[in-house]
């Protein structure tokens, strides 16, 4: 069991107008039962009660959760392809990538899939890409060992002790794990070069599938996800942190498999056969309704 705190206000906007949306257990590691509240002022969803900040590393001690998917050949190649398309889409308009050295930070690198994608991008664009990869653990994940001098792995604590400057900072499925998103975003605003870009990806609590699955919706991922964004609250959180040129777009990530896993108590995963087979249905229904399971934000630094 983890020590928890109960919030009486929204950590992002300070409003005390919170409304309970649902109650759900920790389906992954059975640490207890948690609530999700909605801030009636800024619209963000808040896990409440939630683990104390000093308890959070316990949730990530093992690299065995869904943040570290084990994949076979086909799923791995599919994931690499998705990452390559993601990087082309996100960095396509970024002129800095033409620079002699393109300096990037992957904060919350997981198993290192995005880092390897950044190196592939550097090779295909014939530019030098440096990557700093950061995560909770002291040692680099196996997927980042032997990648050469262009990749540096740092623990979260080591990185915060001496942050560097970057052309691009990636926070893919990280911001929703942090207890004080404004505090974290302000650190990144200071670590971004003048023409740099911040790229964020978080789950969207307004997916049609959040309504279909209710408390079993994998996007809630309690208690690891401490915040549950929608388009409006992600945009306002970034502006509140001082970012400019904020753009939030809809995107899709397989979520039906693990939601079915939570619902049935079976080991069904997002990237297993059933998860991938239902993905076109998931995307189609969300797209028809103008919704999505994922939000992608791009933001510039303090102008
Ligand atoms: Zn709020």
mmCIF file of C-alpha atoms and ligand atoms in Angstrom:
data_model
loop_
_atom_site.group_PDB
_atom_site.id
_atom_site.type_symbol
_atom_site.label_atom_id
_atom_site.label_comp_id
_atom_site.label_asym_id
_atom_site.label_seq_id
_atom_site.Cartn_x
_atom_site.Cartn_y
_atom_site.Cartn_z
ATOM 1 C CA UNK A 1 0.000 0.000 0.000
ATOM 2 C CA UNK A 2 1.136 3.553 -0.729
ATOM 3 C CA UNK A 3 0.758 6.619 1.474
ATOM 4 C CA UNK A 4 -1.742 8.953 -0.158
ATOM 5 C CA UNK A 5 -2.902 12.555 0.041
ATOM 6 C CA UNK A 6 -6.364 13.968 -0.606
ATOM 7 C CA UNK A 7 -6.485 17.195 -2.588
ATOM 8 C CA UNK A 8 -9.059 19.900 -1.891
ATOM 9 C CA UNK A 9 -7.999 22.055 -4.831
ATOM 10 C CA UNK A 10 -6.780 21.717 -8.414
ATOM 11 C CA UNK A 11 -2.942 21.704 -8.482
ATOM 12 C CA UNK A 12 -2.980 23.437 -11.886
ATOM 13 C CA UNK A 13 -5.455 26.316 -11.518
ATOM 14 C CA UNK A 14 -6.014 26.348 -7.736
ATOM 15 C CA UNK A 15 -9.809 26.067 -7.963
ATOM 16 C CA UNK A 16 -11.580 24.272 -5.119
ATOM 17 C CA UNK A 17 -14.495 23.277 -7.353
ATOM 18 C CA UNK A 18 -13.842 19.561 -7.789
ATOM 19 C CA UNK A 19 -16.439 17.000 -8.851
ATOM 20 C CA UNK A 20 -16.006 13.226 -8.505
ATOM 21 C CA UNK A 21 -16.090 11.466 -11.875
ATOM 22 C CA UNK A 22 -15.356 7.872 -10.902
ATOM 23 C CA UNK A 23 -13.676 5.485 -8.484
ATOM 24 C CA UNK A 24 -11.397 2.693 -9.695
ATOM 25 C CA UNK A 25 -8.739 0.329 -8.330
ATOM 26 C CA UNK A 26 -5.095 0.029 -9.327
ATOM 27 C CA UNK A 27 -5.587 -2.792 -11.839
ATOM 28 C CA UNK A 28 -1.840 -3.123 -12.446
ATOM 29 C CA UNK A 29 -0.315 -3.586 -8.997
ATOM 30 C CA UNK A 30 -3.296 -3.541 -6.595
ATOM 31 C CA UNK A 31 -2.052 -0.698 -4.386
ATOM 32 C CA UNK A 32 -5.570 0.478 -3.514
ATOM 33 C CA UNK A 33 -8.631 2.336 -4.751
ATOM 34 C CA UNK A 34 -8.456 5.841 -6.178
ATOM 35 C CA UNK A 35 -10.835 8.488 -7.440
ATOM 36 C CA UNK A 36 -10.791 10.739 -10.472
ATOM 37 C CA UNK A 37 -12.121 14.261 -9.896
ATOM 38 C CA UNK A 38 -12.821 16.888 -12.522
ATOM 39 C CA UNK A 39 -11.781 20.493 -11.932
ATOM 40 C CA UNK A 40 -14.887 22.513 -12.793
ATOM 41 C CA UNK A 41 -12.715 25.560 -13.475
ATOM 42 C CA UNK A 42 -9.987 24.342 -15.878
ATOM 43 C CA UNK A 43 -11.464 20.978 -16.878
ATOM 44 C CA UNK A 44 -8.487 18.812 -15.954
ATOM 45 C CA UNK A 45 -9.091 15.408 -14.351
ATOM 46 C CA UNK A 46 -7.226 14.751 -11.091
ATOM 47 C CA UNK A 47 -6.457 11.433 -9.391
ATOM 48 C CA UNK A 48 -7.722 11.999 -5.861
ATOM 49 C CA UNK A 49 -6.681 10.679 -3.414
ATOM 50 C CA UNK A 50 -3.279 10.092 -4.956
ATOM 51 C CA UNK A 51 0.098 8.660 -3.813
ATOM 52 C CA UNK A 52 2.449 11.113 -2.110
ATOM 53 C CA UNK A 53 5.221 12.355 -4.406
ATOM 54 C CA UNK A 54 7.906 10.482 -2.433
ATOM 55 C CA UNK A 55 5.960 7.237 -2.930
ATOM 56 C CA UNK A 56 5.824 7.522 -6.723
ATOM 57 C CA UNK A 57 9.192 5.832 -7.502
ATOM 58 C CA UNK A 58 7.803 2.644 -5.911
ATOM 59 C CA UNK A 59 5.309 2.445 -8.775
ATOM 60 C CA UNK A 60 8.138 2.338 -11.326
ATOM 61 C CA UNK A 61 10.742 0.188 -9.583
ATOM 62 C CA UNK A 62 10.072 -2.754 -11.857
ATOM 63 C CA UNK A 63 10.381 -2.295 -15.602
ATOM 64 C CA UNK A 64 7.454 -4.656 -15.999
ATOM 65 C CA UNK A 65 4.418 -2.386 -16.359
ATOM 66 C CA UNK A 66 2.719 -1.268 -19.551
ATOM 67 C CA UNK A 67 5.290 1.563 -19.799
ATOM 68 C CA UNK A 68 7.797 -1.108 -20.794
ATOM 69 C CA UNK A 69 5.968 -3.262 -23.328
ATOM 70 C CA UNK A 70 7.534 -6.540 -24.375
ATOM 71 C CA UNK A 71 7.106 -6.955 -28.084
ATOM 72 C CA UNK A 72 7.864 -9.567 -30.638
ATOM 73 C CA UNK A 73 9.222 -8.883 -34.135
ATOM 74 C CA UNK A 74 6.061 -7.747 -35.889
ATOM 75 C CA UNK A 75 4.719 -5.520 -33.086
ATOM 76 C CA UNK A 76 8.195 -4.020 -32.630
ATOM 77 C CA UNK A 77 8.506 -3.167 -36.329
ATOM 78 C CA UNK A 78 5.004 -1.709 -36.316
ATOM 79 C CA UNK A 79 5.903 0.421 -33.291
ATOM 80 C CA UNK A 80 9.138 1.625 -34.937
ATOM 81 C CA UNK A 81 7.142 2.568 -38.035
ATOM 82 C CA UNK A 82 4.623 4.505 -35.898
ATOM 83 C CA UNK A 83 7.485 6.320 -34.135
ATOM 84 C CA UNK A 84 9.161 7.218 -37.445
ATOM 85 C CA UNK A 85 5.890 8.675 -38.718
ATOM 86 C CA UNK A 86 5.393 10.496 -35.420
ATOM 87 C CA UNK A 87 8.856 12.107 -35.620
ATOM 88 C CA UNK A 88 8.392 13.084 -39.270
ATOM 89 C CA UNK A 89 5.056 14.651 -38.404
ATOM 90 C CA UNK A 90 6.295 16.465 -35.330
ATOM 91 C CA UNK A 91 9.690 17.613 -36.583
ATOM 92 C CA UNK A 92 8.780 18.108 -40.249
ATOM 93 C CA UNK A 93 8.480 21.871 -39.885
ATOM 94 C CA UNK A 94 11.357 22.224 -37.452
ATOM 95 C CA UNK A 95 14.230 23.944 -39.203
ATOM 96 C CA UNK A 96 16.617 23.318 -36.314
ATOM 97 C CA UNK A 97 16.806 19.682 -37.333
ATOM 98 C CA UNK A 98 18.905 20.885 -40.294
ATOM 99 C CA UNK A 99 21.500 22.231 -37.843
ATOM 100 C CA UNK A 100 24.878 20.551 -37.533
ATOM 101 C CA UNK A 101 23.811 19.029 -34.222
ATOM 102 C CA UNK A 102 20.213 18.586 -33.140
ATOM 103 C CA UNK A 103 20.069 18.288 -29.387
ATOM 104 C CA UNK A 104 17.093 16.411 -27.940
ATOM 105 C CA UNK A 105 15.767 15.294 -24.579
ATOM 106 C CA UNK A 106 13.519 12.256 -24.189
ATOM 107 C CA UNK A 107 12.193 12.748 -20.675
ATOM 108 C CA UNK A 108 10.635 9.506 -19.475
ATOM 109 C CA UNK A 109 12.335 7.337 -22.068
ATOM 110 C CA UNK A 110 10.775 4.002 -21.032
ATOM 111 C CA UNK A 111 12.368 1.198 -23.019
ATOM 112 C CA UNK A 112 14.100 3.670 -25.368
ATOM 113 C CA UNK A 113 11.921 3.258 -28.470
ATOM 114 C CA UNK A 114 11.774 7.012 -29.188
ATOM 115 C CA UNK A 115 15.533 7.405 -28.670
ATOM 116 C CA UNK A 116 16.176 4.749 -31.296
ATOM 117 C CA UNK A 117 13.678 6.547 -33.552
ATOM 118 C CA UNK A 118 15.558 9.838 -33.131
ATOM 119 C CA UNK A 119 18.809 8.111 -34.129
ATOM 120 C CA UNK A 120 17.097 6.603 -37.217
ATOM 121 C CA UNK A 121 15.831 10.079 -38.107
ATOM 122 C CA UNK A 122 19.365 11.510 -37.805
ATOM 123 C CA UNK A 123 20.718 8.828 -40.126
ATOM 124 C CA UNK A 124 17.980 9.360 -42.729
ATOM 125 C CA UNK A 125 18.289 13.167 -42.634
ATOM 126 C CA UNK A 126 22.090 12.990 -42.486
ATOM 127 C CA UNK A 127 22.297 15.231 -39.439
ATOM 128 C CA UNK A 128 23.908 14.659 -36.067
ATOM 129 C CA UNK A 129 21.327 13.980 -33.366
ATOM 130 C CA UNK A 130 22.276 13.948 -29.692
ATOM 131 C CA UNK A 131 19.799 12.392 -27.297
ATOM 132 C CA UNK A 132 19.656 12.703 -23.545
ATOM 133 C CA UNK A 133 17.361 9.986 -22.205
ATOM 134 C CA UNK A 134 15.961 10.355 -18.686
ATOM 135 C CA UNK A 135 13.923 8.047 -16.474
ATOM 136 C CA UNK A 136 13.414 7.086 -12.825
ATOM 137 C CA UNK A 137 15.993 4.299 -12.823
ATOM 138 C CA UNK A 138 19.695 4.638 -12.103
ATOM 139 C CA UNK A 139 20.692 2.285 -14.924
ATOM 140 C CA UNK A 140 19.824 2.700 -18.604
ATOM 141 C CA UNK A 141 17.177 0.333 -20.019
ATOM 142 C CA UNK A 142 18.629 -2.593 -22.012
ATOM 143 C CA UNK A 143 17.408 -1.031 -25.278
ATOM 144 C CA UNK A 144 19.698 1.987 -24.803
ATOM 145 C CA UNK A 145 22.909 0.136 -24.052
ATOM 146 C CA UNK A 146 25.519 0.079 -26.846
ATOM 147 C CA UNK A 147 23.879 2.864 -28.883
ATOM 148 C CA UNK A 148 27.060 4.946 -28.984
ATOM 149 C CA UNK A 149 28.277 8.306 -27.759
ATOM 150 C CA UNK A 150 25.303 10.261 -29.168
ATOM 151 C CA UNK A 151 22.998 8.836 -26.466
ATOM 152 C CA UNK A 152 23.420 9.742 -22.817
ATOM 153 C CA UNK A 153 21.194 8.171 -20.174
ATOM 154 C CA UNK A 154 20.609 10.017 -16.899
ATOM 155 C CA UNK A 155 18.469 9.252 -13.883
ATOM 156 C CA UNK A 156 15.700 11.752 -13.169
ATOM 157 C CA UNK A 157 17.578 13.061 -10.104
ATOM 158 C CA UNK A 158 20.875 13.460 -11.986
ATOM 159 C CA UNK A 159 19.215 15.331 -14.852
ATOM 160 C CA UNK A 160 17.429 17.804 -12.562
ATOM 161 C CA UNK A 161 20.723 18.535 -10.791
ATOM 162 C CA UNK A 162 22.212 20.003 -14.003
ATOM 163 C CA UNK A 163 19.716 20.347 -16.867
ATOM 164 C CA UNK A 164 21.162 21.221 -20.274
ATOM 165 C CA UNK A 165 19.664 23.079 -23.272
ATOM 166 C CA UNK A 166 17.801 21.382 -26.098
ATOM 167 C CA UNK A 167 16.323 21.995 -29.541
ATOM 168 C CA UNK A 168 13.532 19.529 -28.862
ATOM 169 C CA UNK A 169 12.128 18.086 -25.664
ATOM 170 C CA UNK A 170 9.810 15.073 -25.786
ATOM 171 C CA UNK A 171 7.384 14.224 -23.008
ATOM 172 C CA UNK A 172 5.464 11.260 -24.325
ATOM 173 C CA UNK A 173 3.063 9.941 -21.722
ATOM 174 C CA UNK A 174 4.984 11.638 -18.924
ATOM 175 C CA UNK A 175 3.146 14.828 -17.956
ATOM 176 C CA UNK A 176 0.137 12.910 -16.640
ATOM 177 C CA UNK A 177 2.461 10.982 -14.273
ATOM 178 C CA UNK A 178 3.846 14.103 -12.565
ATOM 179 C CA UNK A 179 2.236 15.493 -9.370
ATOM 180 C CA UNK A 180 2.934 19.142 -10.285
ATOM 181 C CA UNK A 181 2.722 19.545 -14.081
ATOM 182 C CA UNK A 182 3.246 23.322 -13.936
ATOM 183 C CA UNK A 183 6.479 22.896 -11.968
ATOM 184 C CA UNK A 184 7.763 20.319 -14.456
ATOM 185 C CA UNK A 185 6.784 22.394 -17.501
ATOM 186 C CA UNK A 186 8.560 25.456 -16.124
ATOM 187 C CA UNK A 187 11.773 23.409 -15.845
ATOM 188 C CA UNK A 188 11.440 22.477 -19.524
ATOM 189 C CA UNK A 189 10.691 26.056 -20.557
ATOM 190 C CA UNK A 190 14.076 26.989 -19.072
ATOM 191 C CA UNK A 191 15.798 24.018 -20.765
ATOM 192 C CA UNK A 192 14.527 24.835 -24.259
ATOM 193 C CA UNK A 193 16.705 26.779 -26.713
ATOM 194 C CA UNK A 194 15.164 29.988 -28.131
ATOM 195 C CA UNK A 195 13.847 28.266 -31.289
ATOM 196 C CA UNK A 196 13.235 24.960 -29.557
ATOM 197 C CA UNK A 197 10.015 22.987 -29.346
ATOM 198 C CA UNK A 198 8.341 20.958 -26.651
ATOM 199 C CA UNK A 199 6.428 17.881 -27.847
ATOM 200 C CA UNK A 200 3.892 16.396 -25.476
ATOM 201 C CA UNK A 201 1.672 13.372 -25.735
ATOM 202 C CA UNK A 202 -0.916 12.480 -23.091
ATOM 203 C CA UNK A 203 -4.093 10.360 -22.995
ATOM 204 C CA UNK A 204 -7.343 12.156 -23.773
ATOM 205 C CA UNK A 205 -10.028 11.675 -21.137
ATOM 206 C CA UNK A 206 -12.678 12.679 -23.682
ATOM 207 C CA UNK A 207 -12.280 9.612 -25.898
ATOM 208 C CA UNK A 208 -15.530 7.838 -26.765
ATOM 209 C CA UNK A 209 -13.825 4.767 -25.278
ATOM 210 C CA UNK A 210 -13.533 6.464 -21.884
ATOM 211 C CA UNK A 211 -17.344 6.479 -21.828
ATOM 212 C CA UNK A 212 -17.623 2.938 -23.162
ATOM 213 C CA UNK A 213 -15.226 1.423 -20.612
ATOM 214 C CA UNK A 214 -15.847 3.837 -17.701
ATOM 215 C CA UNK A 215 -13.560 2.996 -14.784
ATOM 216 C CA UNK A 216 -11.942 0.252 -16.897
ATOM 217 C CA UNK A 217 -10.636 2.777 -19.470
ATOM 218 C CA UNK A 218 -6.914 2.148 -19.721
ATOM 219 C CA UNK A 219 -6.244 5.876 -20.199
ATOM 220 C CA UNK A 220 -6.877 6.430 -16.466
ATOM 221 C CA UNK A 221 -4.100 3.969 -15.485
ATOM 222 C CA UNK A 222 -4.564 4.644 -11.765
ATOM 223 C CA UNK A 223 -2.684 5.661 -9.716
ATOM 224 C CA UNK A 224 0.224 6.198 -12.142
ATOM 225 C CA UNK A 225 -1.709 8.810 -14.100
ATOM 226 C CA UNK A 226 -2.190 11.678 -11.646
ATOM 227 C CA UNK A 227 -3.807 13.971 -14.241
ATOM 228 C CA UNK A 228 -6.325 13.291 -16.988
ATOM 229 C CA UNK A 229 -6.199 15.956 -19.677
ATOM 230 C CA UNK A 230 -8.588 16.983 -22.387
ATOM 231 C CA UNK A 231 -7.845 19.342 -25.251
ATOM 232 C CA UNK A 232 -8.829 22.494 -23.385
ATOM 233 C CA UNK A 233 -7.045 21.692 -20.122
ATOM 234 C CA UNK A 234 -3.808 20.649 -21.878
ATOM 235 C CA UNK A 235 -3.797 23.912 -23.837
ATOM 236 C CA UNK A 236 -4.481 26.024 -20.747
ATOM 237 C CA UNK A 237 -1.880 24.171 -18.640
ATOM 238 C CA UNK A 238 0.817 24.895 -21.240
ATOM 239 C CA UNK A 239 -0.148 28.576 -21.432
ATOM 240 C CA UNK A 240 -0.206 28.768 -17.642
ATOM 241 C CA UNK A 241 3.372 27.398 -17.584
ATOM 242 C CA UNK A 242 4.433 30.270 -19.876
ATOM 243 C CA UNK A 243 4.630 28.452 -23.237
ATOM 244 C CA UNK A 244 3.604 30.157 -26.445
ATOM 245 C CA UNK A 245 2.517 28.972 -29.900
ATOM 246 C CA UNK A 246 0.661 26.093 -28.297
ATOM 247 C CA UNK A 247 -1.085 23.686 -30.628
ATOM 248 C CA UNK A 248 -3.044 20.626 -29.471
ATOM 249 C CA UNK A 249 -4.044 17.943 -31.972
ATOM 250 C CA UNK A 250 -5.927 14.674 -31.747
ATOM 251 C CA UNK A 251 -4.020 11.407 -32.151
ATOM 252 C CA UNK A 252 -4.610 7.737 -31.480
ATOM 253 C CA UNK A 253 -2.919 5.026 -29.419
ATOM 254 C CA UNK A 254 -4.215 1.458 -29.003
ATOM 255 C CA UNK A 255 -6.179 1.374 -25.718
ATOM 256 C CA UNK A 256 -8.975 -1.154 -26.226
ATOM 257 C CA UNK A 257 -6.873 -4.242 -25.475
ATOM 258 C CA UNK A 258 -5.807 -3.272 -21.967
ATOM 259 C CA UNK A 259 -9.229 -1.718 -21.240
ATOM 260 C CA UNK A 260 -10.731 -5.135 -22.046
ATOM 261 C CA UNK A 261 -8.026 -6.632 -19.838
ATOM 262 C CA UNK A 262 -9.137 -4.441 -16.915
ATOM 263 C CA UNK A 263 -12.793 -5.234 -17.606
ATOM 264 C CA UNK A 264 -12.379 -9.012 -17.800
ATOM 265 C CA UNK A 265 -9.422 -9.524 -15.460
ATOM 266 C CA UNK A 266 -7.568 -11.297 -18.260
ATOM 267 C CA UNK A 267 -4.099 -10.546 -19.553
ATOM 268 C CA UNK A 268 -5.219 -8.752 -22.726
ATOM 269 C CA UNK A 269 -2.773 -6.049 -23.836
ATOM 270 C CA UNK A 270 -3.038 -3.026 -26.120
ATOM 271 C CA UNK A 271 -0.402 -4.384 -28.464
ATOM 272 C CA UNK A 272 -1.489 -8.043 -28.472
ATOM 273 C CA UNK A 273 -3.548 -9.593 -31.242
ATOM 274 C CA UNK A 274 -6.915 -8.428 -29.890
ATOM 275 C CA UNK A 275 -5.581 -4.949 -29.061
ATOM 276 C CA UNK A 276 -4.224 -4.434 -32.578
ATOM 277 C CA UNK A 277 -7.225 -6.081 -34.276
ATOM 278 C CA UNK A 278 -9.654 -3.660 -32.561
ATOM 279 C CA UNK A 279 -7.462 -0.598 -33.214
ATOM 280 C CA UNK A 280 -9.133 0.380 -36.543
ATOM 281 C CA UNK A 281 -12.536 0.243 -34.787
ATOM 282 C CA UNK A 282 -11.184 2.348 -31.916
ATOM 283 C CA UNK A 283 -9.787 5.026 -34.245
ATOM 284 C CA UNK A 284 -12.851 4.977 -36.522
ATOM 285 C CA UNK A 285 -15.404 5.524 -33.751
ATOM 286 C CA UNK A 286 -13.343 8.281 -32.120
ATOM 287 C CA UNK A 287 -12.716 9.988 -35.469
ATOM 288 C CA UNK A 288 -16.417 9.974 -36.407
ATOM 289 C CA UNK A 289 -17.210 11.609 -33.055
ATOM 290 C CA UNK A 290 -14.331 14.126 -33.316
ATOM 291 C CA UNK A 291 -12.603 12.514 -30.333
ATOM 292 C CA UNK A 292 -9.357 10.624 -29.765
ATOM 293 C CA UNK A 293 -7.547 8.543 -27.159
ATOM 294 C CA UNK A 294 -4.439 10.723 -27.306
ATOM 295 C CA UNK A 295 -3.592 14.425 -27.401
ATOM 296 C CA UNK A 296 -0.434 15.781 -29.023
ATOM 297 C CA UNK A 297 0.720 19.253 -28.099
ATOM 298 C CA UNK A 298 3.501 21.314 -29.599
ATOM 299 C CA UNK A 299 4.682 24.412 -27.786
ATOM 300 C CA UNK A 300 7.393 27.028 -28.176
ATOM 301 C CA UNK A 301 9.387 28.495 -25.346
ATOM 302 C CA UNK A 302 9.011 31.851 -23.603
ATOM 303 C CA UNK A 303 9.087 34.424 -26.397
HETATM 304 ZN ZN1 LIG B 1 -8.145 23.394 -12.413
#
